[in-house]
XYZ file of C-alpha atoms in Angstrom:
273
model
C 28.513 -15.532 -61.173
C 26.782 -12.963 -58.966
C 23.413 -13.657 -60.568
C 23.470 -17.332 -59.664
C 24.871 -16.694 -56.193
C 21.968 -14.361 -55.529
C 19.511 -17.043 -56.632
C 21.142 -20.024 -54.939
C 22.828 -18.501 -51.907
C 26.482 -18.416 -50.941
C 27.058 -22.137 -50.475
C 26.173 -25.448 -52.042
C 26.893 -29.059 -51.104
C 28.899 -31.663 -52.981
C 27.452 -35.165 -53.273
C 29.791 -36.109 -50.412
C 28.137 -33.469 -48.230
C 30.955 -30.911 -48.204
C 30.131 -27.198 -48.427
C 31.535 -25.191 -51.342
C 31.282 -21.529 -52.303
C 28.609 -21.133 -54.981
C 30.463 -18.585 -57.105
C 33.638 -20.687 -57.111
C 31.900 -24.007 -57.746
C 29.970 -22.662 -60.746
C 32.697 -20.400 -62.174
C 33.289 -20.923 -65.881
C 30.189 -23.019 -66.469
C 28.417 -22.660 -69.803
C 25.018 -23.198 -68.168
C 23.711 -24.354 -64.806
C 20.833 -26.791 -64.457
C 18.539 -26.684 -61.447
C 17.259 -30.223 -61.014
C 14.028 -30.388 -59.025
C 13.700 -33.983 -57.892
C 12.982 -36.310 -54.955
C 13.693 -39.912 -54.020
C 10.003 -40.663 -53.353
C 9.037 -39.741 -56.924
C 9.052 -42.718 -59.366
C 9.451 -40.567 -62.511
C 12.419 -38.859 -60.826
C 14.040 -42.182 -60.009
C 13.532 -43.159 -63.622
C 14.990 -39.964 -65.090
C 17.939 -39.439 -62.717
C 20.103 -42.282 -64.168
C 19.523 -40.833 -67.650
C 20.635 -37.400 -66.479
C 23.664 -38.822 -64.647
C 24.836 -40.684 -67.752
C 24.257 -37.691 -70.010
C 26.008 -35.401 -67.513
C 29.097 -37.574 -67.190
C 29.476 -38.502 -70.853
C 28.368 -35.370 -72.674
C 27.192 -32.381 -70.684
C 29.944 -31.945 -68.084
C 32.641 -31.744 -70.798
C 30.582 -28.985 -72.449
C 30.708 -26.905 -69.269
C 27.287 -27.813 -67.901
C 26.959 -27.879 -64.130
C 23.953 -29.100 -62.177
C 22.424 -28.336 -58.777
C 19.886 -30.572 -57.057
C 16.903 -28.739 -55.616
C 15.477 -31.501 -53.471
C 11.797 -32.047 -52.774
C 12.587 -34.858 -50.345
C 10.696 -34.704 -47.058
C 13.539 -35.528 -44.665
C 17.254 -34.824 -44.645
C 18.410 -38.450 -44.643
C 16.414 -39.199 -47.780
C 17.929 -36.097 -49.360
C 21.455 -37.196 -48.458
C 20.970 -40.751 -49.705
C 19.486 -39.559 -52.994
C 22.086 -36.829 -53.545
C 24.934 -39.274 -52.907
C 24.014 -41.025 -56.163
C 24.481 -37.829 -58.177
C 27.817 -36.373 -59.358
C 26.713 -32.752 -58.965
C 26.006 -30.134 -56.318
C 22.891 -29.552 -54.235
C 21.117 -26.733 -52.483
C 21.372 -27.416 -48.711
C 18.342 -29.316 -47.440
C 17.458 -26.661 -44.865
C 17.035 -23.975 -47.548
C 13.298 -24.648 -47.820
C 12.314 -21.033 -48.513
C 14.846 -20.760 -51.327
C 13.563 -24.004 -52.855
C 10.042 -22.600 -52.901
C 11.245 -19.319 -54.389
C 13.126 -21.108 -57.155
C 10.149 -23.331 -57.915
C 7.833 -20.338 -58.232
C 10.350 -18.322 -60.248
C 10.771 -21.121 -62.786
C 7.136 -22.218 -62.864
C 7.836 -25.716 -61.565
C 4.542 -27.556 -61.151
C 5.792 -31.111 -60.906
C 8.939 -33.197 -60.801
C 11.295 -34.164 -62.255
C 12.008 -30.721 -63.687
C 15.281 -29.386 -65.052
C 15.714 -25.671 -65.734
C 18.850 -24.284 -67.368
C 20.158 -20.839 -66.420
C 22.917 -18.697 -67.850
C 25.725 -17.009 -65.902
C 23.496 -14.066 -64.978
C 20.792 -16.362 -63.638
C 18.506 -15.815 -66.624
C 16.393 -18.728 -67.831
C 17.570 -20.513 -70.952
C 14.923 -23.235 -70.854
C 12.598 -24.848 -68.344
C 12.235 -27.935 -70.538
C 15.509 -29.612 -69.634
C 14.043 -33.009 -68.799
C 12.504 -33.278 -72.250
C 15.710 -31.975 -73.833
C 17.978 -34.490 -72.091
C 15.610 -37.360 -72.838
C 15.494 -36.444 -76.535
C 19.141 -35.392 -76.872
C 21.272 -37.137 -74.215
C 24.443 -36.498 -76.220
C 23.783 -32.762 -75.935
C 24.141 -32.089 -79.648
C 21.780 -29.119 -79.326
C 22.870 -28.095 -75.813
C 21.941 -25.748 -74.124
C 18.615 -26.266 -75.914
C 17.624 -22.635 -76.296
C 13.987 -22.564 -77.357
C 13.123 -20.741 -80.580
C 12.319 -17.079 -80.066
C 9.030 -17.664 -81.889
C 7.192 -20.961 -81.752
C 4.750 -22.118 -84.418
C 1.571 -23.495 -82.851
C 1.220 -25.749 -85.896
C 3.991 -27.899 -84.405
C 2.014 -28.444 -81.216
C 4.613 -26.736 -79.007
C 2.856 -24.363 -76.592
C 6.057 -23.435 -74.759
C 5.270 -21.074 -71.883
C 1.980 -19.856 -73.308
C 0.285 -20.734 -70.000
C 2.892 -18.861 -67.945
C 3.572 -15.704 -69.998
C 1.523 -13.056 -71.805
C 1.971 -14.061 -75.436
C 1.712 -12.173 -78.715
C 0.184 -14.449 -81.347
C -0.321 -14.003 -85.075
C -3.028 -16.386 -86.266
C -2.662 -16.807 -90.031
C -3.769 -20.329 -90.878
C -5.461 -19.429 -94.172
C -2.711 -17.087 -95.374
C -0.192 -18.234 -98.015
C 3.206 -19.603 -97.012
C 5.019 -16.381 -97.915
C 2.745 -14.510 -95.500
C 3.664 -16.978 -92.756
C 7.336 -16.297 -93.435
C 6.796 -12.540 -93.256
C 4.867 -12.771 -89.999
C 7.533 -15.030 -88.522
C 10.229 -12.507 -89.468
C 8.272 -9.667 -87.836
C 7.678 -11.601 -84.625
C 11.293 -12.748 -84.485
C 12.524 -9.153 -84.669
C 10.223 -8.183 -81.791
C 11.179 -11.242 -79.757
C 14.867 -10.500 -80.233
C 14.398 -6.935 -78.985
C 12.293 -8.134 -76.042
C 14.891 -10.756 -75.124
C 17.496 -8.048 -74.665
C 15.366 -6.126 -72.178
C 13.012 -8.652 -70.577
C 11.889 -12.277 -70.592
C 8.279 -11.729 -69.745
C 6.627 -12.254 -73.127
C 6.030 -15.190 -75.424
C 5.807 -14.955 -79.205
C 3.864 -17.389 -81.378
C 2.905 -17.916 -84.985
C -0.348 -19.752 -85.618
C 0.106 -21.125 -89.134
C -2.275 -24.014 -88.504
C -2.954 -26.964 -86.235
C -5.245 -27.721 -83.341
C -3.783 -25.160 -80.936
C -4.462 -22.304 -83.346
C -8.027 -23.520 -83.808
C -8.522 -23.811 -80.038
C -7.292 -20.259 -79.462
C -9.697 -18.966 -82.106
C -12.510 -20.817 -80.398
C -11.679 -19.481 -76.924
C -11.329 -15.944 -78.293
C -14.600 -16.316 -80.201
C -12.966 -15.763 -83.583
C -14.182 -17.466 -86.770
C -12.480 -20.774 -87.527
C -9.853 -20.414 -90.234
C -10.706 -16.733 -90.592
C -8.601 -13.786 -91.661
C -5.175 -13.273 -90.092
C -5.443 -11.803 -86.594
C -3.030 -10.413 -84.074
C -3.914 -11.024 -80.462
C -2.257 -11.020 -77.092
C -3.169 -13.957 -74.905
C -2.690 -13.435 -71.167
C -3.599 -16.724 -69.516
C -1.794 -15.789 -66.252
C -4.242 -12.875 -65.919
C -7.127 -15.236 -65.247
C -7.504 -16.015 -68.934
C -7.503 -12.545 -70.458
C -6.861 -11.622 -74.070
C -6.582 -8.524 -76.252
C -7.475 -8.313 -79.928
C -5.302 -6.517 -82.469
C -5.488 -5.817 -86.206
C -7.274 -8.202 -88.552
C -6.567 -9.037 -92.176
C -3.362 -8.194 -94.074
C -2.421 -5.528 -91.512
C -2.057 -8.247 -88.884
C 0.953 -9.589 -90.766
C 2.996 -6.384 -90.801
C 5.917 -5.539 -88.485
C 4.374 -2.144 -87.687
C 1.126 -3.695 -86.481
C 2.846 -6.149 -84.150
C 5.139 -3.470 -82.741
C 2.244 -1.050 -82.184
C 0.151 -3.697 -80.471
C 2.943 -4.390 -78.002
C 3.306 -0.676 -77.305
C -0.444 -0.323 -76.752
C -0.502 -3.354 -74.466
C 2.346 -2.041 -72.353
C 0.686 1.371 -72.269
C -2.645 -0.039 -71.073
C -4.467 1.145 -74.204
C -6.037 -2.196 -75.180
C -9.402 -3.523 -74.046
C -9.181 -6.697 -72.005
C -11.527 -9.530 -72.907
C -12.147 -12.860 -71.193
C -11.445 -16.267 -72.703
C -14.457 -18.498 -72.868
C -16.633 -20.749 -75.023
C -18.326 -19.339 -78.119
C -21.437 -17.258 -77.517
C -24.720 -19.052 -78.053
């Protein structure tokens, strides 16, 4: 697992404190979870027993391996906390690597559990929610859908990634299905080359309405393609409107224009007076 060794370093610690070679310890795993946690954090202390039980009963037999990335403030606290866990840990002194991993995976609070594949690519950063909802691991490794529907209230990584969105609340159901198919094809192609874009359908719901408001678009208006870039200080780019917004060609061309710097950046904000 050269990808994971590059991310985590050459050695990890067992819960007994013994050093092991990262590539050997994680060899053959189906996914590796990075568990950001600390003994001083009440939500962490509440979630850790749930993760331990799920790990021992369901996830370990499926090939899941876990690595503690401790946010404890002193080494003794780290050791005491890690001793209660049946998995590996990043050495306490690797503070720079902990910060790098936290930034890479967008960790803003703990507990947080991110699942990576053998190449070190992110499968999901929503592991705590996944384990809590599915402790038996029936849907492990909890790969998120390539395209999320904002109508379900699932924003995914919309705050962390530039995201292509097709707002189509007033369109008929068959139009929603067509737009979803187009976005899924683009998301599949993007997944093979990069993981730096989000893809969303806005078939209804409060999130779709909020995005229209912030982009100063009419509520429940005609279908609209747009690219929301919240990481860029709340920027967005408008694409085709009306039936054209629902076509595969329009979505593909908008992505090409965005990557080529041909779109005009606008700023999110409240409606104009």
